[in-house]
PDB file of C-alpha atoms and ligand atoms in Angstrom:
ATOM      1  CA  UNK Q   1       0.000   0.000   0.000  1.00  0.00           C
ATOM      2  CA  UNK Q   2       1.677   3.340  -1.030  1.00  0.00           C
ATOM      3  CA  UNK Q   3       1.528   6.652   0.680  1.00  0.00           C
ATOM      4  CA  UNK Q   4      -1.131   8.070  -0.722  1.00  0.00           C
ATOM      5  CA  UNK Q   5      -3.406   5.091  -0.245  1.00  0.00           C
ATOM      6  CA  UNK Q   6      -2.594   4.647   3.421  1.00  0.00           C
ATOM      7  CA  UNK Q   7      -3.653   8.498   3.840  1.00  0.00           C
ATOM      8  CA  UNK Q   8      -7.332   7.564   1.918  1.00  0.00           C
ATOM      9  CA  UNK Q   9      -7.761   4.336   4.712  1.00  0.00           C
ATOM     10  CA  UNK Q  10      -6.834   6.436   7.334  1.00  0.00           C
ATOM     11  CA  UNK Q  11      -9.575   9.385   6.504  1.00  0.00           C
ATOM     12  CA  UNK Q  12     -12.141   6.408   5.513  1.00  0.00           C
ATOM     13  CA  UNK Q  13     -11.218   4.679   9.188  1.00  0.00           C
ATOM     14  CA  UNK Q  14     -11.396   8.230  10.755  1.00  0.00           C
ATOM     15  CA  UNK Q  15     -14.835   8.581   9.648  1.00  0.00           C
ATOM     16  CA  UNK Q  16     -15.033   9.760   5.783  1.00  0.00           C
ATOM     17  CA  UNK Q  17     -17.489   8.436   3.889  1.00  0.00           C
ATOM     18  CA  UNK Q  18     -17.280  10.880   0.542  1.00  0.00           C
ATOM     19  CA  UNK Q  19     -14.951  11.818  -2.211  1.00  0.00           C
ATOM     20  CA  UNK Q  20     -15.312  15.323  -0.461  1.00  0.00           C
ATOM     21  CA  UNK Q  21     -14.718  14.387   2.852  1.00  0.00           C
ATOM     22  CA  UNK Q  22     -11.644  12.092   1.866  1.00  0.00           C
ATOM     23  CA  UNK Q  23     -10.281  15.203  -0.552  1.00  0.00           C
ATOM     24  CA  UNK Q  24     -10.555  17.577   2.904  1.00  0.00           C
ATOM     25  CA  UNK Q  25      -9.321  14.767   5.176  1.00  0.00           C
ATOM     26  CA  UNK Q  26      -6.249  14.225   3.202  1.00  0.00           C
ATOM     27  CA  UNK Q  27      -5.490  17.341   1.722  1.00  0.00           C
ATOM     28  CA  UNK Q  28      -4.900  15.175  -1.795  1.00  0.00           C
ATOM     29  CA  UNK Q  29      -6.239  15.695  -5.285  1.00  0.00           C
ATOM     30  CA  UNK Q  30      -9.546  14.402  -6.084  1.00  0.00           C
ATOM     31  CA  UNK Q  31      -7.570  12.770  -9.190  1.00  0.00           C
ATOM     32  CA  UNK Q  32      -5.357  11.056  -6.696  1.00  0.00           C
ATOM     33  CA  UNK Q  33      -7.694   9.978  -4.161  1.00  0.00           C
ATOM     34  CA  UNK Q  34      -9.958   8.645  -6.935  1.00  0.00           C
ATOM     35  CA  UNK Q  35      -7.230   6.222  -8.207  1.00  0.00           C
ATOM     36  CA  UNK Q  36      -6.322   4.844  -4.599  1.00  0.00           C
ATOM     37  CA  UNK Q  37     -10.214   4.767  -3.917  1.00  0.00           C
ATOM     38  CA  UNK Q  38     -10.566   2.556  -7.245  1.00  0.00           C
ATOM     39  CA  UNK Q  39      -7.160   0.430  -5.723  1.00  0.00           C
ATOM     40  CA  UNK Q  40      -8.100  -0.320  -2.550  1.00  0.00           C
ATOM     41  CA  UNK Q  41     -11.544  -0.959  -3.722  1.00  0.00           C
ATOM     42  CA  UNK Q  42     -10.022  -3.978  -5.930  1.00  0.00           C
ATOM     43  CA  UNK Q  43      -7.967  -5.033  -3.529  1.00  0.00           C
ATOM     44  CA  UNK Q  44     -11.393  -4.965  -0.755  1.00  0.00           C
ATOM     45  CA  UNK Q  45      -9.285  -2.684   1.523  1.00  0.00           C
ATOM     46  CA  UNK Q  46     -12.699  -0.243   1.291  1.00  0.00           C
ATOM     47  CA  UNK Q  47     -16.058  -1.366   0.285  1.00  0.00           C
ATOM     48  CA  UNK Q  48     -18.380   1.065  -1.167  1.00  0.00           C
ATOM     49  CA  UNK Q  49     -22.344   1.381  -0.959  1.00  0.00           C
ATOM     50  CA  UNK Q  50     -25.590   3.123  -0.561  1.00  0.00           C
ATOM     51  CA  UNK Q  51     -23.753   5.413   2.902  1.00  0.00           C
ATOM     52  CA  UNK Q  52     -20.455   6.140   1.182  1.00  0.00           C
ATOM     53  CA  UNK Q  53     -17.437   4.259   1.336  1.00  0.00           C
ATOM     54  CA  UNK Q  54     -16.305   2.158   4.372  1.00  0.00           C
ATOM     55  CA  UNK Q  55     -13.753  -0.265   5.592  1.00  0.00           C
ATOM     56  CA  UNK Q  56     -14.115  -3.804   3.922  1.00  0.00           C
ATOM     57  CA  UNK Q  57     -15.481  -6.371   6.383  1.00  0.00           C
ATOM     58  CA  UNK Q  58     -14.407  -5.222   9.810  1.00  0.00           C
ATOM     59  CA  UNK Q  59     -14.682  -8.619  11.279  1.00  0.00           C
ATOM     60  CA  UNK Q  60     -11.999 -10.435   8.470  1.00  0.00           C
ATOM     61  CA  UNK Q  61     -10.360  -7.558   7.332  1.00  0.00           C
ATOM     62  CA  UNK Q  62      -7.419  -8.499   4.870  1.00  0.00           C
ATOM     63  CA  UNK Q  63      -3.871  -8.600   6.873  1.00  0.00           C
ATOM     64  CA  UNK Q  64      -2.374  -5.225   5.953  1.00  0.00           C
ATOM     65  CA  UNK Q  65       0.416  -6.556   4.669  1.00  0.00           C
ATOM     66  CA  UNK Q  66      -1.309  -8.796   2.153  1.00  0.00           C
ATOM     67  CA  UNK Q  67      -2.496  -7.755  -1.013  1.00  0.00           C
ATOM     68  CA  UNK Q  68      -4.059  -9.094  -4.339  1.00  0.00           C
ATOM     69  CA  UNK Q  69      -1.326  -8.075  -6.636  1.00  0.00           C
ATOM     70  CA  UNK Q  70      -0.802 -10.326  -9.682  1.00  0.00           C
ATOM     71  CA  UNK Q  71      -3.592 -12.861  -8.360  1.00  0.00           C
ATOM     72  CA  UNK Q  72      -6.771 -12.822  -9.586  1.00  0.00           C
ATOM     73  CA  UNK Q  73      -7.631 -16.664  -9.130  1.00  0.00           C
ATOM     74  CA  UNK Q  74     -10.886 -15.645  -7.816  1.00  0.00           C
ATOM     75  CA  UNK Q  75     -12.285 -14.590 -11.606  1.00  0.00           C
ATOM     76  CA  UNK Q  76     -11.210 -17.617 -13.189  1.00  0.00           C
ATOM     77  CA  UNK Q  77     -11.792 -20.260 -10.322  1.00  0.00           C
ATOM     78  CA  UNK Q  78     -14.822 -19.469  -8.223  1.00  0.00           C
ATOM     79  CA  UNK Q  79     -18.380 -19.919  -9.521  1.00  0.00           C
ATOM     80  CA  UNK Q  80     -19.843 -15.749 -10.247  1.00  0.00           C
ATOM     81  CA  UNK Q  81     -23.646 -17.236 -10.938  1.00  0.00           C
ATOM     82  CA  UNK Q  82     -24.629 -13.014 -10.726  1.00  0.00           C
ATOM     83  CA  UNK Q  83     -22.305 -12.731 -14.314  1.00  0.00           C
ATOM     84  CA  UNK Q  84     -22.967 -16.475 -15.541  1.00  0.00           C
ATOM     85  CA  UNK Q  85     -19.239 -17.533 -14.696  1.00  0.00           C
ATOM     86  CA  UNK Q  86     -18.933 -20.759 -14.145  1.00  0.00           C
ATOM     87  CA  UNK Q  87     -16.327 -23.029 -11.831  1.00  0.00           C
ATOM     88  CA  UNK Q  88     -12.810 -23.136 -13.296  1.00  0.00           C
ATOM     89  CA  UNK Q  89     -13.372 -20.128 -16.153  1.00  0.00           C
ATOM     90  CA  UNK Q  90     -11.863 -17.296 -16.602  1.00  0.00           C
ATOM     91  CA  UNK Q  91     -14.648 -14.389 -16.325  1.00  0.00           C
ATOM     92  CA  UNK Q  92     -16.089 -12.572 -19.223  1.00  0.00           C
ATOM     93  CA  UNK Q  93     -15.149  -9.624 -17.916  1.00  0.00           C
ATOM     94  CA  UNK Q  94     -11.637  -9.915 -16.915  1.00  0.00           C
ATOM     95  CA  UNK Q  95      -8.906  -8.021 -19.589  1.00  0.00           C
ATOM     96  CA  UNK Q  96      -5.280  -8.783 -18.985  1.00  0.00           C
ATOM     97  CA  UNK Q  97      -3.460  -5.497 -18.355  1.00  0.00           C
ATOM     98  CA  UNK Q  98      -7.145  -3.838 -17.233  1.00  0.00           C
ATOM     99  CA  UNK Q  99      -8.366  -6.411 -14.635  1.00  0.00           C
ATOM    100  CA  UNK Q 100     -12.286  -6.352 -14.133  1.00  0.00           C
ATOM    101  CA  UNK Q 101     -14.030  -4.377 -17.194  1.00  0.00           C
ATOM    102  CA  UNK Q 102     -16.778  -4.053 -14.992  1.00  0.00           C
ATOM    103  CA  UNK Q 103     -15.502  -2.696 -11.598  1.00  0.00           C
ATOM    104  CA  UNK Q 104     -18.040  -0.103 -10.983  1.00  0.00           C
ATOM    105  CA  UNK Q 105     -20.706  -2.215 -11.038  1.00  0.00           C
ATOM    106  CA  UNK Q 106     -19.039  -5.725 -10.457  1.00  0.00           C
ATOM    107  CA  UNK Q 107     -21.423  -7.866  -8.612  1.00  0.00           C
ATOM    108  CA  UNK Q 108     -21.769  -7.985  -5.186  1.00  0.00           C
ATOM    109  CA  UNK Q 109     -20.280 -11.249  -4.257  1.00  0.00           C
ATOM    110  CA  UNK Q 110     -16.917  -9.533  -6.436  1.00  0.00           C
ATOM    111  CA  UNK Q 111     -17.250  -6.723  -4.168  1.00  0.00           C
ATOM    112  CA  UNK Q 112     -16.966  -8.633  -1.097  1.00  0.00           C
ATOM    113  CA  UNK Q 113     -15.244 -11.577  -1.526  1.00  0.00           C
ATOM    114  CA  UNK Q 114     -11.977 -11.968   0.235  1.00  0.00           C
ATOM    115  CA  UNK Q 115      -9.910 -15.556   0.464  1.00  0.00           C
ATOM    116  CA  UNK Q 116      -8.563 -16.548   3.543  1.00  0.00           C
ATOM    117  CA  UNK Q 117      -4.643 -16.080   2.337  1.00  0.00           C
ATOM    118  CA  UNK Q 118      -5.540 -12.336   2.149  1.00  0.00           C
ATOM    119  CA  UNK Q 119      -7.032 -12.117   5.249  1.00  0.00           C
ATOM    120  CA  UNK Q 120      -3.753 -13.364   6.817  1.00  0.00           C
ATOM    121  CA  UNK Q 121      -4.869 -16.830   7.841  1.00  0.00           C
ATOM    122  CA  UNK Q 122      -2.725 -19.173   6.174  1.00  0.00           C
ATOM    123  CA  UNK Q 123       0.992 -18.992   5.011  1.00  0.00           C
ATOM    124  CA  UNK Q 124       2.544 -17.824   1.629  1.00  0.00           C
ATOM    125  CA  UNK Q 125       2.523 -21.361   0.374  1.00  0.00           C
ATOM    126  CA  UNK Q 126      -1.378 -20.488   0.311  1.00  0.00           C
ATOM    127  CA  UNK Q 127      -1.081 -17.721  -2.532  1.00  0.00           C
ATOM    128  CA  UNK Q 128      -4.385 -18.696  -4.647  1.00  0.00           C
ATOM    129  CA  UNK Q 129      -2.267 -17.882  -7.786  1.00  0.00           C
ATOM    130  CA  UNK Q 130       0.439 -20.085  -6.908  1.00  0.00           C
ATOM    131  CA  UNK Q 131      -1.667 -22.874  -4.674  1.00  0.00           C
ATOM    132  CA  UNK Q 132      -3.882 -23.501  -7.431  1.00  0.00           C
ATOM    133  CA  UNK Q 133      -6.670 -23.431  -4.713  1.00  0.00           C
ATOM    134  CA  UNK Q 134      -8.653 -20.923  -2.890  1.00  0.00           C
ATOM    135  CA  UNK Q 135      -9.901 -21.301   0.602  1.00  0.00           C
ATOM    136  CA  UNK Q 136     -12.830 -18.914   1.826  1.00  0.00           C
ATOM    137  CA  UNK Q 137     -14.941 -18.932   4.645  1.00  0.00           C
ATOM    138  CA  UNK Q 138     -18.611 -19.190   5.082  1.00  0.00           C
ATOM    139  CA  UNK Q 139     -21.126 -19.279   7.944  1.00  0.00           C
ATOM    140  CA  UNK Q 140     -20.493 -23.141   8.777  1.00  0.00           C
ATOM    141  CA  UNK Q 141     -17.961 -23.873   6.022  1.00  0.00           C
ATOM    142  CA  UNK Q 142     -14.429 -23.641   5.478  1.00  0.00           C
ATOM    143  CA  UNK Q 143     -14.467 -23.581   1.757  1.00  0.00           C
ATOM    144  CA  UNK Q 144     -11.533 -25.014  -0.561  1.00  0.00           C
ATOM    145  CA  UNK Q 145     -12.073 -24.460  -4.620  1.00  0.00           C
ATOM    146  CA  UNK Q 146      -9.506 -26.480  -6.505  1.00  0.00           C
ATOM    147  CA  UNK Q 147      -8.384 -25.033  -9.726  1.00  0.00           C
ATOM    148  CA  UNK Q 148      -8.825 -27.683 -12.383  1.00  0.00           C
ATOM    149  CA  UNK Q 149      -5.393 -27.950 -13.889  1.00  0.00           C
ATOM    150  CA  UNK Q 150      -4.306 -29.025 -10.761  1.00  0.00           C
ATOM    151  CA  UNK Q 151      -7.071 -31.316  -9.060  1.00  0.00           C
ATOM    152  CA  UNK Q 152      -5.548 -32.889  -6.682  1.00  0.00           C
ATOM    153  CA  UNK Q 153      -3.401 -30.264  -5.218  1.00  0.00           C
ATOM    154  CA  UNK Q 154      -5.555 -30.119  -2.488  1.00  0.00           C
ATOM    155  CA  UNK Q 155      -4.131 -33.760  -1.436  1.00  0.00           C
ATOM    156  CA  UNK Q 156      -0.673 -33.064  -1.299  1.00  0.00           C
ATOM    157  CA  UNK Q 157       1.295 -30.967   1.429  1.00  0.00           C
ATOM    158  CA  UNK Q 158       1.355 -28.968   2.962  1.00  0.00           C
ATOM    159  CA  UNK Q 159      -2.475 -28.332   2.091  1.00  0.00           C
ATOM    160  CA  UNK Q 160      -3.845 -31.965   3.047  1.00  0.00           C
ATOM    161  CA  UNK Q 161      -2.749 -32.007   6.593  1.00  0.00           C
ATOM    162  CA  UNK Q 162      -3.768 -28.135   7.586  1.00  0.00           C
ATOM    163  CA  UNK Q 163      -7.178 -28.910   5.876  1.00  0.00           C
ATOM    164  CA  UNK Q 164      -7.445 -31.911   8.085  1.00  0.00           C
ATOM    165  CA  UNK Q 165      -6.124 -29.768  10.900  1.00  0.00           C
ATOM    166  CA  UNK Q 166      -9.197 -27.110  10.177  1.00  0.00           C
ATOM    167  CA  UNK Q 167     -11.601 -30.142   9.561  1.00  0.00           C
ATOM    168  CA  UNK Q 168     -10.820 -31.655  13.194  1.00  0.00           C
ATOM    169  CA  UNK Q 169     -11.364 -28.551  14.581  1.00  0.00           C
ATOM    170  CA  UNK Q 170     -14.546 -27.971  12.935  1.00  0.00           C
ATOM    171  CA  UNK Q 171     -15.773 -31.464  14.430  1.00  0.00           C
ATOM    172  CA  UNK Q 172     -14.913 -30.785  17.964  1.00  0.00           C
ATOM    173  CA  UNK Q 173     -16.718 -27.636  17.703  1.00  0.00           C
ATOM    174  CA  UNK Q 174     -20.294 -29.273  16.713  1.00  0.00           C
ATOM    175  CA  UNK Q 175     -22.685 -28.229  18.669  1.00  0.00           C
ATOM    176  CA  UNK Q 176     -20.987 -24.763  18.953  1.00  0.00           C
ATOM    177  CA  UNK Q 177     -20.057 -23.532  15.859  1.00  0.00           C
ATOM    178  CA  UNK Q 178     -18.896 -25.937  14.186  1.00  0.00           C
ATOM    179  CA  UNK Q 179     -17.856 -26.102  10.470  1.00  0.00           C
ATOM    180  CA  UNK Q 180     -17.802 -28.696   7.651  1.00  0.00           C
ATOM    181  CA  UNK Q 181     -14.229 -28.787   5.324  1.00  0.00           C
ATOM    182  CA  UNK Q 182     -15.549 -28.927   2.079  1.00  0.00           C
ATOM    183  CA  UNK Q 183     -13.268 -29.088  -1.057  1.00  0.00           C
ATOM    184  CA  UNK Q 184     -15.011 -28.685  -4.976  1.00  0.00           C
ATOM    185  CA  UNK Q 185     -12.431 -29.910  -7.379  1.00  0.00           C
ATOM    186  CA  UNK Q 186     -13.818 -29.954 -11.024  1.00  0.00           C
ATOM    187  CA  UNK Q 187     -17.192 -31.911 -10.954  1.00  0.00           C
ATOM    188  CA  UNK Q 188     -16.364 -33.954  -7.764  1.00  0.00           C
ATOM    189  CA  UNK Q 189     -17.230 -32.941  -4.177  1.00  0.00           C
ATOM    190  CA  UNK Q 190     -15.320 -33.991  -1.065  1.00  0.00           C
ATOM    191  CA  UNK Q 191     -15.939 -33.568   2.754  1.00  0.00           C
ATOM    192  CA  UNK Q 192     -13.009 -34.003   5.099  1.00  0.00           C
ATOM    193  CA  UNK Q 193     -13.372 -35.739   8.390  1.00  0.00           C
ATOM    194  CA  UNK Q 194      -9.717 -35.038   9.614  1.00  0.00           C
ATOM    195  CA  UNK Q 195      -7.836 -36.915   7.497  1.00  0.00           C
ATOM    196  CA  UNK Q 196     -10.580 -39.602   6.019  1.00  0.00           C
ATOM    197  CA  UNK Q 197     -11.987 -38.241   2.486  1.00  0.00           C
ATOM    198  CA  UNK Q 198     -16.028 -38.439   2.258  1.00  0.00           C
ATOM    199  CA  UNK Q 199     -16.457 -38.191  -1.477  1.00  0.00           C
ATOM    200  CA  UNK Q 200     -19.889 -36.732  -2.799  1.00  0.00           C
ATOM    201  CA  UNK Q 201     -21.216 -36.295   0.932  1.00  0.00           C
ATOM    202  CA  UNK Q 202     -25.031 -36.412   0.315  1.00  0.00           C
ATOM    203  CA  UNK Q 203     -27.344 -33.373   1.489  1.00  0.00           C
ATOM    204  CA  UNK Q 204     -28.876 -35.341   3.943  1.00  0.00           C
ATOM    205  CA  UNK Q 205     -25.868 -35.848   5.790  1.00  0.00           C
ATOM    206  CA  UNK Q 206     -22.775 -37.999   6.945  1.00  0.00           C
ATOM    207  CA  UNK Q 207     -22.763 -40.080  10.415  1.00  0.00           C
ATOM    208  CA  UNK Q 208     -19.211 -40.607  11.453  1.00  0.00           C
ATOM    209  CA  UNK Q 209     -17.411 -42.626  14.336  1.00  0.00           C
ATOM    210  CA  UNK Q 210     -13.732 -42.095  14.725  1.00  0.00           C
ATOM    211  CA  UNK Q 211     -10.982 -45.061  14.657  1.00  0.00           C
ATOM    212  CA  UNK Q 212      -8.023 -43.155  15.642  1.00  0.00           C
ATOM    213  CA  UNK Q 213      -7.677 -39.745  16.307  1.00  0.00           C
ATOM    214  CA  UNK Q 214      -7.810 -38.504  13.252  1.00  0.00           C
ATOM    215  CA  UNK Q 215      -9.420 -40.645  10.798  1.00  0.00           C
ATOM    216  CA  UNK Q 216     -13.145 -42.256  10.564  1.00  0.00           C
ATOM    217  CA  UNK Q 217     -16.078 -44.542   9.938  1.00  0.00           C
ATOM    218  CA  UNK Q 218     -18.773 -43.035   8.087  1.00  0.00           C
ATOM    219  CA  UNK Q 219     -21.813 -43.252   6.539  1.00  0.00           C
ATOM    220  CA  UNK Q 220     -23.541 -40.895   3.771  1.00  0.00           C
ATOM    221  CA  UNK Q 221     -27.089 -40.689   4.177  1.00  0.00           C
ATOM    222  CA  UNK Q 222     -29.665 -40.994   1.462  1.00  0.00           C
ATOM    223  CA  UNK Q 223     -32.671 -39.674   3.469  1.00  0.00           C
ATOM    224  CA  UNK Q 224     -33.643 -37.703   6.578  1.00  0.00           C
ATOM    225  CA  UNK Q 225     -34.996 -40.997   8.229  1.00  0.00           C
ATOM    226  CA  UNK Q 226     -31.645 -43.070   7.032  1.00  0.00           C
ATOM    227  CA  UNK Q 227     -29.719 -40.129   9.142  1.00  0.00           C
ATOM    228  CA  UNK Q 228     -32.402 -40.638  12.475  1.00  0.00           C
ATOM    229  CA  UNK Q 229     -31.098 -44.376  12.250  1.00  0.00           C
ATOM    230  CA  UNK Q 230     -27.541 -44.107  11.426  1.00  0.00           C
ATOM    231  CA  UNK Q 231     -27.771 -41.744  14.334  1.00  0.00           C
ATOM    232  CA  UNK Q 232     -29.229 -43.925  16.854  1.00  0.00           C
ATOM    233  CA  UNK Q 233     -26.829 -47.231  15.937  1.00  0.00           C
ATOM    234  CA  UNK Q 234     -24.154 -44.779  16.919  1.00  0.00           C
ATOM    235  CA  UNK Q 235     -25.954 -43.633  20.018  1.00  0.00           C
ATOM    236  CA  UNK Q 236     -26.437 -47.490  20.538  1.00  0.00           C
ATOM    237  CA  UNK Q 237     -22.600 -48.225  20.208  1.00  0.00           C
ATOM    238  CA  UNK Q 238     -21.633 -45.946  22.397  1.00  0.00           C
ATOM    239  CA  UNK Q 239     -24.104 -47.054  25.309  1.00  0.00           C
ATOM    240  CA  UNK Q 240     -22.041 -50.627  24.641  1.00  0.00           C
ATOM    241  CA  UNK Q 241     -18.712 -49.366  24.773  1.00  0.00           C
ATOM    242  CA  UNK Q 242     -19.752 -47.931  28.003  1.00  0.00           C
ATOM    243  CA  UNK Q 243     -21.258 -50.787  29.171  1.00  0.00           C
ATOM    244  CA  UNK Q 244     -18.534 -53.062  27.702  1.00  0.00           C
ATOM    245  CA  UNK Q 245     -15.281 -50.555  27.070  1.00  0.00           C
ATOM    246  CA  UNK Q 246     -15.733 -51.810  23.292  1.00  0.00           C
ATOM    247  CA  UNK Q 247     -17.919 -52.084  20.634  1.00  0.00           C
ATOM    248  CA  UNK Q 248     -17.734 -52.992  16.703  1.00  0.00           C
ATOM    249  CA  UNK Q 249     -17.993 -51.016  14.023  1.00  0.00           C
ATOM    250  CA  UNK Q 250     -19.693 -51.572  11.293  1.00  0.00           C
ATOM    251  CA  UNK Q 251     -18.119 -52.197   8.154  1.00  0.00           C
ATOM    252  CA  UNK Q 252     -20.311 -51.498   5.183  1.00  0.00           C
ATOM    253  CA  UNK Q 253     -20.396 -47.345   4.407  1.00  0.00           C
ATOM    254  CA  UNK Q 254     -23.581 -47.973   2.297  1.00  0.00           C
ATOM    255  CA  UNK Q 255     -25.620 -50.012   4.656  1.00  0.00           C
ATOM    256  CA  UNK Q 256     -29.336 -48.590   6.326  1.00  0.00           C
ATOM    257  CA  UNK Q 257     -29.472 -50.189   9.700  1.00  0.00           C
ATOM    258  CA  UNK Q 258     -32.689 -50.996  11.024  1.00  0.00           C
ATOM    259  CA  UNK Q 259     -33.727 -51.061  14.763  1.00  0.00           C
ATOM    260  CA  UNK Q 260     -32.986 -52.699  17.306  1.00  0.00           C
ATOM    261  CA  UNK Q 261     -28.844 -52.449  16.728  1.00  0.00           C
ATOM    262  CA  UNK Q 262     -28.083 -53.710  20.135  1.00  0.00           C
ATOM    263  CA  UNK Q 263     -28.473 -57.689  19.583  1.00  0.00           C
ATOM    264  CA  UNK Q 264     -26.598 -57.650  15.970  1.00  0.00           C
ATOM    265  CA  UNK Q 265     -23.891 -55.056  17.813  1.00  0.00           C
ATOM    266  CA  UNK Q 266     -23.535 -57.106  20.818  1.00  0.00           C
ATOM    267  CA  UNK Q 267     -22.890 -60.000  18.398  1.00  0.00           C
ATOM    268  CA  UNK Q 268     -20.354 -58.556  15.682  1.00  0.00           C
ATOM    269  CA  UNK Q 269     -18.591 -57.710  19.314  1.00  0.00           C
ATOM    270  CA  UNK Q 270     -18.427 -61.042  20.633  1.00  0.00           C
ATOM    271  CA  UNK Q 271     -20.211 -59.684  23.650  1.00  0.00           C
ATOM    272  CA  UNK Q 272     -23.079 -62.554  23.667  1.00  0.00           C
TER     273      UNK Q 272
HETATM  274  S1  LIG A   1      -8.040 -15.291  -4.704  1.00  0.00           S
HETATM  275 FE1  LIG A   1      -7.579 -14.014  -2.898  1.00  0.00          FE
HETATM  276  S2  LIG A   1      -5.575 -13.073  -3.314  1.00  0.00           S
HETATM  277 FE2  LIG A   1      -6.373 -13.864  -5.281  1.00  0.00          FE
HETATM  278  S3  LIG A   1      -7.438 -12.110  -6.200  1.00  0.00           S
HETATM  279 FE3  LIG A   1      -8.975 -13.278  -5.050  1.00  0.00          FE
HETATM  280  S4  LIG A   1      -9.059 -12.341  -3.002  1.00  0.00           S
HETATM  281 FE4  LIG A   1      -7.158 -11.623  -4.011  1.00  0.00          FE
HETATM  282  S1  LIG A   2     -17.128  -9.514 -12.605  1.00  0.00           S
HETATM  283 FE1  LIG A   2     -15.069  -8.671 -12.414  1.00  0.00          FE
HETATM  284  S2  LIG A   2     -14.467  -9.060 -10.242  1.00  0.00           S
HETATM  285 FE2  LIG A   2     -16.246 -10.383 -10.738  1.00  0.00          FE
HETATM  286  S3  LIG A   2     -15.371 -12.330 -11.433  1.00  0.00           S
HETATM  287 FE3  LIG A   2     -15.702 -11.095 -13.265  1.00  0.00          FE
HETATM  288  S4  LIG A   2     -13.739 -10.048 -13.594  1.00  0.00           S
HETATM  289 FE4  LIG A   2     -13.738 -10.803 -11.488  1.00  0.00          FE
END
C-alpha cells in the first residue's frame, strides 16, 4: 500500500465516507484519491455502498500486509452465478493489463469476496495464484475451490494435513459452531473428516465414528430418516462401549441399519 493510499484508509477509518470528505481529510487531489479509492476498492481494503465508502469487512479484514497483486484466481476459479461464470473459467469480464471491465458495477459477491490467504490466515505457500486453490470462509464452512489444472493439489502438502487440521477442529466444535471442510475440485465434491476423504457427501448428511484420532467410519445418508437411524446405531454403540469398554464397528459405508442395533452389535462384538 503506497503513501497516498494509506492516507485515503486512514480518513475512511477516521470517519469519511465521501470523495469530499476524503479530498478535505487528506489534503490530496480528487484525481489522486480517486485512483487509490478505485485500488483499494479492488484489492477490498474499502467497500463502497448506498452510505459512502467504508472499511471492507471489519470482522476479516485483509492482513495489511497482504495484497491481491498479480492474483486474480478468484475470476477464473470461483463460480460468479450473478455474471454467468462458471467453476474453473476465466470471467467474461476480466482483460489482462485492465483487470475487471466491470468494476463499478461488479457484482456484489466480487465486491466482497476476500480468500482466507488475504485475510492473513494461512501462510505464503497459500497464494491462490500459486496454490492452485482458494480457501474462503462461510457461515459453517471452510471452503476449498480447486483449480482444475491441478485437481488434486488439495491432497498433497502442505495443504492436506492443515485442511485436516481445520476439519478436526470444525468437528470438535459441533454443537458450537462448528464447520464442515468442504473441497469442490472440477465436478467432484469432497468432505473431510480429519484426514478420512467423504467423497460426494449427500445433502442429507454424513454419520461418522472415529478409529483413531484422526481418521473415521462413516456413513452418507440418502434420506432424513436413514440419518435418524444411522444416528441412533451410533448412540447405541456408544451405550455398549460404556457398558462393555468396546464395541464394533460396522463395516459397510452404504448399509441402512434398522432397529434394534443392540443384539446384531452385541454380536459382531463377541459380547453374547
Ligand atoms: S483469490 Fe484471494 S488473493 Fe487472489 S485475487 Fe482473489 S481475493 Fe485476491
Ligand atoms: S465480474 Fe469482475 S471481479 Fe467479478 S469475477 Fe468477473 S472479472 Fe472478477
Amino acid at each position: 500500500m503506497d503513501q497516498t493510499e494509506l492516507q485515503v484508509v486512514r480518513a475512511v477509518e477516521a470517519g469519511a465516507t465521501t470523495m469530499k470528505g476524503i479530498v478535505d481529510a487528506t489534503g490530496l487531489s480528487r484525481l489522486k484519491v480517486e485512483r487509490a479509492l478505485s485500488t483499494l476498492e479492488k484489492q477490498k481494503f474499502l467497500i463502497r455502498d448506498g452510505q459512502g465508502f467504508r472499511p471492507a469487512n471489519r470482522r476479516a479484514p485483509p492482513s495489511p500486509s497482504r495484497q491481491c497483486g498479480t492474483c486474480n484466481a478468484c475470476c477464473d476459479i470461483l463460480e460468479v452465478a450473478a455474471v454467468d461464470k462458471p467453476v474453473n473459467q476465466l470471467c467474461k469480464h476480466w482483460q489482462n493489463g485492465t483487470g475487471c471491465t466491470i468494476y463499478d458495477r461488479r457484482p456484489q459477491m466480487c465486491r466482497s469476496f476476500v480468500c482466507a490467504w488475504l485475510q492473513g490466515h494461512l501462510d505464503d505457500d497459500w497464494i491462490p495464484e500459486k496454490a492452485g486453490l482458494i480457501v474462503h470462509f462461510s457461515q459453517d464452512a471452510v471452503n476449498v475451490t480447486v483449480d482444475d489444472h491441478c485437481p488434486d493439489r488439495w491432497r498433497e502438502e502442505p495443504y492436506f494435513s492443515k485442511l485436516s487440521e481445520w476439519s478436526l477442529n470444525g468437528i470438535k466444535r459441533i454443537g458450537n459452531r462448528g464447520y464442515a471442510t468442504l473441497v469442490v475440485s472440477g465436478e467432484n465434491r469432497f468432505m473431510l473428516l480429519g484426514r478420512t476423504i467423504v467423497p460426494e457427501p449427500t445433502l442429507f448428511g454424513t454419520a461418522f465414528l472415529p478409529l483413531t484420532p484422526d481418521t473415521f467410519r462413516f456413513w452418507r445418508a440418502t434420506s432424513p430418516e436413514h440419518l435418524q437411524r444411522l444416528h441412533e446405531r451410533m448412540a447405541e454403540i456408544e451405550r455398549i462401549r460404556q457398558e462393555f469398554g468396546s464395541c464394533a464397528i460396522p463395516e459397510n459405508e452404504d448399509d441402512d441399519p434398522q432397529a434394534p442395533y443392540r443384539p446384531a452389535l452385541l454380536r459382531q462384538s463377541n459380547h453374547v
